[in-house]
CSV table of C-alpha atoms in Angstrom, one decimal:
chain,number,residue,atom,x,y,z
A,1,MET,CA,95.1,57.0,116.6
A,2,ARG,CA,98.2,56.9,114.5
A,3,ALA,CA,98.1,58.4,111.0
A,4,ALA,CA,100.5,59.4,108.3
A,5,GLU,CA,100.3,63.1,107.6
A,6,ILE,CA,101.5,65.1,104.5
A,7,ARG,CA,102.5,68.4,106.1
A,8,ALA,CA,104.1,70.0,103.1
A,9,ALA,CA,103.8,69.2,99.4
A,10,GLY,CA,106.7,67.3,98.0
A,11,ARG,CA,107.8,65.9,101.4
A,12,PRO,CA,107.3,62.3,102.8
A,13,PRO,CA,104.5,61.8,105.4
A,14,VAL,CA,105.1,62.1,109.1
A,15,VAL,CA,103.4,59.6,111.4
A,16,ALA,CA,101.6,61.4,114.2
A,17,GLU,CA,98.8,60.9,116.7
A,18,ARG,CA,95.3,62.2,115.8
A,19,ALA,CA,91.9,61.9,117.3
A,20,VAL,CA,89.7,59.1,115.9
A,21,PRO,CA,87.5,60.8,113.2
A,22,GLU,CA,83.8,61.2,113.7
A,23,ALA,CA,81.6,59.9,110.9
A,24,GLY,CA,79.1,62.7,110.8
A,25,PRO,CA,75.8,62.4,108.9
A,26,ASP,CA,77.2,61.5,105.5
A,27,GLY,CA,79.9,59.0,106.4
A,28,VAL,CA,80.9,55.8,108.1
A,29,VAL,CA,84.0,55.0,110.1
A,30,VAL,CA,86.2,52.2,108.9
A,31,GLU,CA,89.0,50.6,110.9
A,32,VAL,CA,91.7,50.3,108.3
A,33,THR,CA,93.5,47.0,108.0
A,34,ALA,CA,95.5,47.7,104.8
A,35,ALA,CA,96.3,50.9,102.9
A,36,PRO,CA,98.5,50.8,99.7
A,37,ILE,CA,101.0,53.5,98.8
A,38,THR,CA,100.2,54.1,95.1
A,39,PRO,CA,101.7,56.3,92.4
A,40,LEU,CA,98.6,58.5,92.5
A,41,ASP,CA,99.1,59.1,96.3
A,42,GLN,CA,102.7,60.2,95.6
A,43,LEU,CA,101.7,62.4,92.7
A,44,CYS,CA,98.9,64.1,94.6
A,45,ALA,CA,101.3,64.7,97.6
A,46,SER,CA,104.0,66.1,95.3
A,47,GLY,CA,101.8,69.1,94.5
A,48,THR,CA,102.6,68.7,90.8
A,49,SER,CA,99.4,66.9,89.7
A,50,TYR,CA,96.6,68.5,87.7
A,51,PHE,CA,94.6,68.5,90.9
A,52,GLY,CA,96.8,71.3,92.2
A,53,VAL,CA,98.7,71.6,95.5
A,54,PRO,CA,96.8,69.8,98.2
A,55,ALA,CA,95.7,71.5,101.4
A,56,THR,CA,97.9,70.4,104.2
A,57,PRO,CA,98.1,68.7,106.6
A,58,TYR,CA,96.1,65.7,105.3
A,59,VAL,CA,96.2,61.9,105.5
A,60,PRO,CA,97.0,60.5,102.1
A,61,GLY,CA,95.6,57.3,100.7
A,62,VAL,CA,93.1,57.1,97.8
A,63,GLN,CA,92.0,53.6,98.7
A,64,GLY,CA,92.1,51.0,101.5
A,65,VAL,CA,90.6,48.0,103.1
A,66,GLY,CA,89.1,47.6,106.5
A,67,VAL,CA,86.1,46.7,108.6
A,68,LEU,CA,83.1,48.8,109.6
A,69,THR,CA,83.3,49.9,113.2
A,70,ARG,CA,79.6,50.3,113.6
A,71,PRO,CA,76.6,48.7,112.0
A,72,THR,CA,74.9,50.4,109.1
A,73,PRO,CA,71.3,49.9,107.8
A,74,SER,CA,72.7,47.3,105.4
A,75,HIS,CA,75.7,45.7,107.2
A,76,PRO,CA,76.8,44.7,110.7
A,77,ALA,CA,79.9,46.0,112.5
A,78,GLY,CA,82.9,44.1,111.4
A,79,THR,CA,81.9,43.8,107.8
A,80,PRO,CA,85.0,43.8,105.6
A,81,VAL,CA,85.1,46.6,103.0
A,82,TRP,CA,87.2,48.1,100.3
A,83,PHE,CA,86.9,51.9,100.1
A,84,ALA,CA,88.0,54.9,98.0
A,85,THR,CA,88.7,58.5,99.0
A,86,ALA,CA,89.6,61.7,97.2
A,87,ALA,CA,92.6,62.4,99.5
A,88,GLY,CA,95.1,64.7,97.8
A,89,MET,CA,92.6,65.5,95.0
A,90,ARG,CA,90.1,67.3,97.2
A,91,PRO,CA,90.4,68.5,100.8
A,92,GLY,CA,90.0,65.6,103.3
A,93,ASP,CA,91.8,62.6,104.7
A,94,GLY,CA,92.5,59.2,103.2
A,95,SER,CA,93.3,55.6,104.2
A,96,MET,CA,96.8,55.8,105.7
A,97,ALA,CA,95.6,55.9,109.3
A,98,GLU,CA,94.1,53.5,111.8
A,99,HIS,CA,90.6,54.8,111.1
A,100,ALA,CA,89.1,56.6,108.1
A,101,VAL,CA,85.7,58.2,107.4
A,102,VAL,CA,84.2,57.1,104.1
A,103,ALA,CA,81.2,58.0,102.1
A,104,PRO,CA,78.8,55.0,101.9
A,105,ALA,CA,78.8,55.2,98.1
A,106,ASP,CA,82.6,54.6,98.1
A,107,LEU,CA,82.4,51.4,100.1
A,108,VAL,CA,82.5,47.9,98.5
A,109,VAL,CA,81.6,45.0,100.7
A,110,LEU,CA,84.2,42.2,100.4
A,111,PRO,CA,83.8,38.4,100.6
A,112,PRO,CA,84.8,37.4,104.2
A,113,VAL,CA,87.6,35.1,102.9
A,114,SER,CA,89.5,37.8,101.1
A,115,GLU,CA,93.0,38.6,102.1
A,116,HIS,CA,92.9,42.3,103.0
A,117,ALA,CA,96.5,43.2,102.2
A,118,LEU,CA,96.3,41.5,98.8
A,119,VAL,CA,93.1,43.2,97.9
A,120,ALA,CA,94.6,46.5,98.9
A,121,ALA,CA,97.7,45.8,96.8
A,122,LEU,CA,95.6,45.0,93.7
A,123,GLY,CA,92.8,47.6,94.2
A,124,LEU,CA,92.4,50.2,91.6
A,125,SER,CA,95.5,49.1,89.7
A,126,ALA,CA,93.9,45.8,88.9
A,127,VAL,CA,90.5,47.5,88.3
A,128,ALA,CA,92.2,49.6,85.6
A,129,ALA,CA,93.9,46.6,84.1
A,130,TRP,CA,90.6,44.7,83.9
A,131,ARG,CA,88.6,47.7,82.4
A,132,CYS,CA,91.4,48.5,79.9
A,133,LEU,CA,91.3,44.9,78.6
A,134,THR,CA,87.6,44.5,78.5
A,135,ALA,CA,85.4,47.6,78.4
A,136,THR,CA,87.9,50.0,76.8
A,137,GLY,CA,90.1,47.6,74.8
A,138,GLY,CA,87.4,45.3,73.7
A,139,LEU,CA,89.5,42.1,74.0
A,140,THR,CA,88.0,39.2,72.2
A,141,VAL,CA,88.8,35.5,72.7
A,142,GLY,CA,92.0,34.4,71.0
A,143,GLU,CA,93.5,37.8,70.5
A,144,THR,CA,97.2,38.6,71.2
A,145,VAL,CA,97.7,41.1,74.1
A,146,LEU,CA,100.9,43.1,74.6
A,147,VAL,CA,101.4,44.4,78.1
A,148,LEU,CA,103.9,47.3,78.5
A,149,GLY,CA,105.3,48.1,81.9
A,150,ALA,CA,104.7,44.5,83.1
A,151,GLY,CA,106.8,45.0,86.2
A,152,GLY,CA,104.3,47.4,87.8
A,153,VAL,CA,101.0,46.4,89.5
A,154,VAL,CA,98.9,47.4,86.5
A,155,GLY,CA,101.1,45.3,84.3
A,156,GLN,CA,101.3,42.3,86.6
A,157,SER,CA,97.5,42.4,86.8
A,158,ALA,CA,97.1,42.8,83.1
A,159,VAL,CA,99.2,39.8,82.2
A,160,GLN,CA,97.1,37.5,84.4
A,161,LEU,CA,93.7,39.1,83.6
A,162,ALA,CA,94.4,39.0,79.9
A,163,ARG,CA,94.5,35.2,80.1
A,164,ILE,CA,91.4,35.2,82.3
A,165,ALA,CA,89.6,37.4,79.8
A,166,GLY,CA,90.4,35.0,76.9
A,167,ALA,CA,93.6,36.2,75.3
A,168,GLY,CA,95.1,33.6,73.1
A,169,HIS,CA,98.7,34.9,73.5
A,170,VAL,CA,100.2,37.3,76.0
A,171,VAL,CA,103.4,39.2,75.5
A,172,ALA,CA,104.9,41.1,78.5
A,173,CYS,CA,107.5,43.9,78.2
A,174,ALA,CA,109.6,45.2,81.2
A,175,ARG,CA,113.0,46.6,82.0
A,176,THR,CA,114.3,43.9,84.3
A,177,ASP,CA,114.9,40.2,84.2
A,178,THR,CA,113.1,39.9,87.6
A,179,ALA,CA,110.0,41.5,86.2
A,180,LEU,CA,110.1,39.3,83.1
A,181,GLU,CA,110.6,36.1,85.0
A,182,ARG,CA,107.6,37.0,87.2
A,183,ALA,CA,105.5,37.7,84.1
A,184,ARG,CA,106.3,34.3,82.8
A,185,ARG,CA,105.2,32.8,86.2
A,186,PHE,CA,102.0,34.9,85.9
A,187,GLY,CA,101.2,33.4,82.5
A,188,ALA,CA,103.0,35.4,79.8
A,189,ASP,CA,103.7,33.3,76.7
A,190,HIS,CA,106.6,35.6,75.5
A,191,THR,CA,108.6,38.3,77.2
A,192,VAL,CA,110.5,41.3,75.8
A,193,ARG,CA,113.2,43.1,77.7
A,194,LEU,CA,113.2,46.9,77.1
A,195,ASP,CA,116.7,48.2,76.4
A,196,GLU,CA,117.4,51.9,76.8
A,197,ASP,CA,119.4,52.4,73.5
A,198,GLU,CA,117.2,50.2,71.3
A,199,ASP,CA,116.0,51.3,67.9
A,200,VAL,CA,112.2,51.8,67.9
A,201,GLU,CA,111.8,49.7,64.7
A,202,ASP,CA,113.8,46.8,66.3
A,203,LEU,CA,111.7,46.9,69.4
A,204,ALA,CA,108.5,46.9,67.3
A,205,ARG,CA,109.7,43.8,65.5
A,206,ARG,CA,110.4,42.0,68.8
A,207,PHE,CA,106.8,42.8,69.9
A,208,GLY,CA,105.4,40.7,67.1
A,209,GLU,CA,101.9,41.7,65.9
A,210,PRO,CA,99.5,42.2,68.9
A,211,ASP,CA,95.9,43.0,68.6
A,212,LEU,CA,95.7,45.0,71.8
A,213,VAL,CA,98.3,46.9,73.8
A,214,ILE,CA,97.8,47.7,77.5
A,215,ASP,CA,100.1,50.8,78.0
A,216,PRO,CA,100.8,52.3,81.4
A,217,VAL,CA,104.1,53.8,80.2
A,218,TRP,CA,103.7,55.8,76.9
A,219,GLY,CA,106.9,57.3,75.5
A,220,PHE,CA,109.3,55.2,73.5
A,221,PRO,CA,107.7,51.8,74.3
A,222,ALA,CA,104.3,53.0,73.1
A,223,ALA,CA,105.8,54.3,69.9
A,224,ALA,CA,107.2,50.9,69.2
A,225,ALA,CA,104.0,49.1,70.2
A,226,LEU,CA,101.9,51.2,67.8
A,227,ARG,CA,104.3,50.3,65.0
A,228,ALA,CA,103.8,46.6,65.9
A,229,LEU,CA,100.0,46.5,66.1
A,230,ARG,CA,98.0,44.6,63.5
A,231,PRO,CA,95.6,46.4,61.2
A,232,GLY,CA,92.6,47.6,63.3
A,233,GLY,CA,94.6,47.1,66.5
A,234,ARG,CA,94.1,49.1,69.7
A,235,LEU,CA,96.4,50.7,72.2
A,236,VAL,CA,94.9,51.7,75.6
A,237,ASN,CA,97.0,54.2,77.5
A,238,LEU,CA,96.6,54.8,81.2
A,239,GLY,CA,99.9,56.3,82.2
A,240,SER,CA,103.2,57.9,81.2
A,241,ALA,CA,105.9,56.3,83.4
A,242,ALA,CA,108.3,56.2,80.4
A,243,GLY,CA,107.6,59.7,79.1
A,244,GLU,CA,104.9,62.3,78.4
A,245,GLN,CA,105.6,62.3,74.7
A,246,CYS,CA,105.2,59.5,72.2
A,247,PRO,CA,106.7,60.2,68.7
A,248,ILE,CA,104.5,58.4,66.2
A,249,PRO,CA,104.1,59.3,62.5
A,250,SER,CA,100.6,59.9,61.3
A,251,ALA,CA,101.1,57.3,58.6
A,252,VAL,CA,101.5,54.6,61.2
A,253,LEU,CA,98.0,55.3,62.6
A,254,ARG,CA,96.3,55.9,59.2
A,255,SER,CA,97.8,53.1,57.2
A,256,ARG,CA,96.4,50.4,59.5
A,257,SER,CA,93.4,52.2,61.0
A,258,LEU,CA,94.8,51.9,64.5
A,259,ARG,CA,92.9,53.2,67.6
A,260,VAL,CA,94.6,54.9,70.5
A,261,LEU,CA,92.3,55.0,73.5
A,262,GLY,CA,92.8,56.9,76.8
A,263,TYR,CA,91.7,55.4,80.2
A,264,THR,CA,91.2,56.7,83.7
A,265,ASN,CA,89.5,55.2,86.7
A,266,ASN,CA,88.1,58.6,87.5
A,267,ALA,CA,85.6,58.2,84.6
A,268,LEU,CA,84.1,55.0,86.1
A,269,THR,CA,80.6,55.2,87.7
A,270,THR,CA,80.4,53.9,91.3
A,271,GLU,CA,78.7,50.7,90.0
A,272,GLU,CA,81.3,50.1,87.3
A,273,ARG,CA,84.1,50.5,89.8
A,274,ARG,CA,82.3,48.1,92.3
A,275,GLU,CA,81.7,45.5,89.6
A,276,ALA,CA,85.3,45.6,88.4
A,277,LEU,CA,86.7,45.5,91.9
A,278,LEU,CA,84.6,42.5,92.9
A,279,THR,CA,85.7,40.7,89.7
A,280,VAL,CA,89.3,41.3,90.7
A,281,VAL,CA,88.6,40.1,94.2
A,282,ASP,CA,86.9,37.0,93.0
A,283,HIS,CA,89.9,36.0,91.0
A,284,ALA,CA,92.2,36.8,93.9
A,285,VAL,CA,90.2,34.6,96.2
A,286,ALA,CA,90.2,31.8,93.6
A,287,GLY,CA,94.0,32.1,93.4
A,288,THR,CA,94.1,33.1,89.8
A,289,LEU,CA,95.2,36.7,90.4
A,290,THR,CA,98.0,38.0,92.7
A,291,VAL,CA,100.6,40.7,92.7
A,292,ASP,CA,104.0,41.2,94.4
A,293,PHE,CA,103.8,43.6,97.4
A,294,THR,CA,105.5,44.3,100.7
A,295,ARG,CA,103.7,44.8,104.0
A,296,VAL,CA,105.0,47.6,106.1
A,297,PRO,CA,103.7,48.8,109.5
A,298,LEU,CA,101.9,52.1,109.4
A,299,ALA,CA,104.4,53.4,111.9
A,300,ASP,CA,107.1,53.1,109.2
A,301,ALA,CA,105.1,54.9,106.5
A,302,ALA,CA,107.7,57.7,106.1
A,303,GLY,CA,110.5,55.3,105.3
A,304,ALA,CA,108.3,53.3,103.0
A,305,TRP,CA,106.9,56.3,101.0
A,306,ASP,CA,109.4,56.1,98.2
A,307,ARG,CA,110.3,52.4,98.4
A,308,PRO,CA,110.2,50.7,94.9
A,309,GLY,CA,107.3,48.3,94.3
A,310,ARG,CA,103.9,48.1,95.8
A,311,VAL,CA,103.9,48.8,99.6
A,312,VAL,CA,100.8,48.1,101.7
A,313,LEU,CA,100.7,49.7,105.1
A,314,VAL,CA,99.2,47.5,107.9
A,315,PRO,CA,98.5,48.2,111.6
């Protein structure tokens, strides 16, 4: 079978021939139909994550979509599934191959009508957006949500899911006109373009007064968003694309009793992840949730590794 291999940390993958993996007693073999290249895959492969330098060679891909190659006690062969792996975080191979071995607990059976590439493109990014809005952020009906980093997959998902979850007003912030126009198509009521040289107080004023901020970027945008939050407001952080540091005076937090909350998918139980993923898939099937992505053949994985935007590898 063909597979993308990380042979040295910090280098793009190399597509090579490998033997089809055997399931063993504690796994099932999935024929992969769609595997996204995500920021987590790139971070793990770089060798600079807190997981450490990965053992090489390995097949990257922390998630994917495919079909069961053999029947299980619960499902026939050909059943469509989403699956997760720990590739790059622990020794073992991931989804960027024609076949993958997966632990049964990491499988989620999909509706037969789901579009595999779209589900792969949404995947854990949309799961994070949904959980940040609901379980962690505690969005209530009618509240105003500010989505930072609205150009990314988490941000695109959050704009749409905020409306689905009952937000009364959705504000999207991004760096490009293309991302902001897309956010408006996805249901944002108001958009804010992030300018590099802008004063933090000016940006805060342009944000209005949100109740909840979904923040995959941290840094300067988060500093402005915290200044904009209404009393008792919440900011949920799940990334640092704009910087590892966020300069914010203590008085800003204390004067309005703000809450800054951290989020990671790694803290989810298997059942929480399954429930959130199926919620996301249901909305994708209904046509109320989508995301921009590019399909690329698995054979071209090396050239697609650093391509901007969400890339989904397909057979």
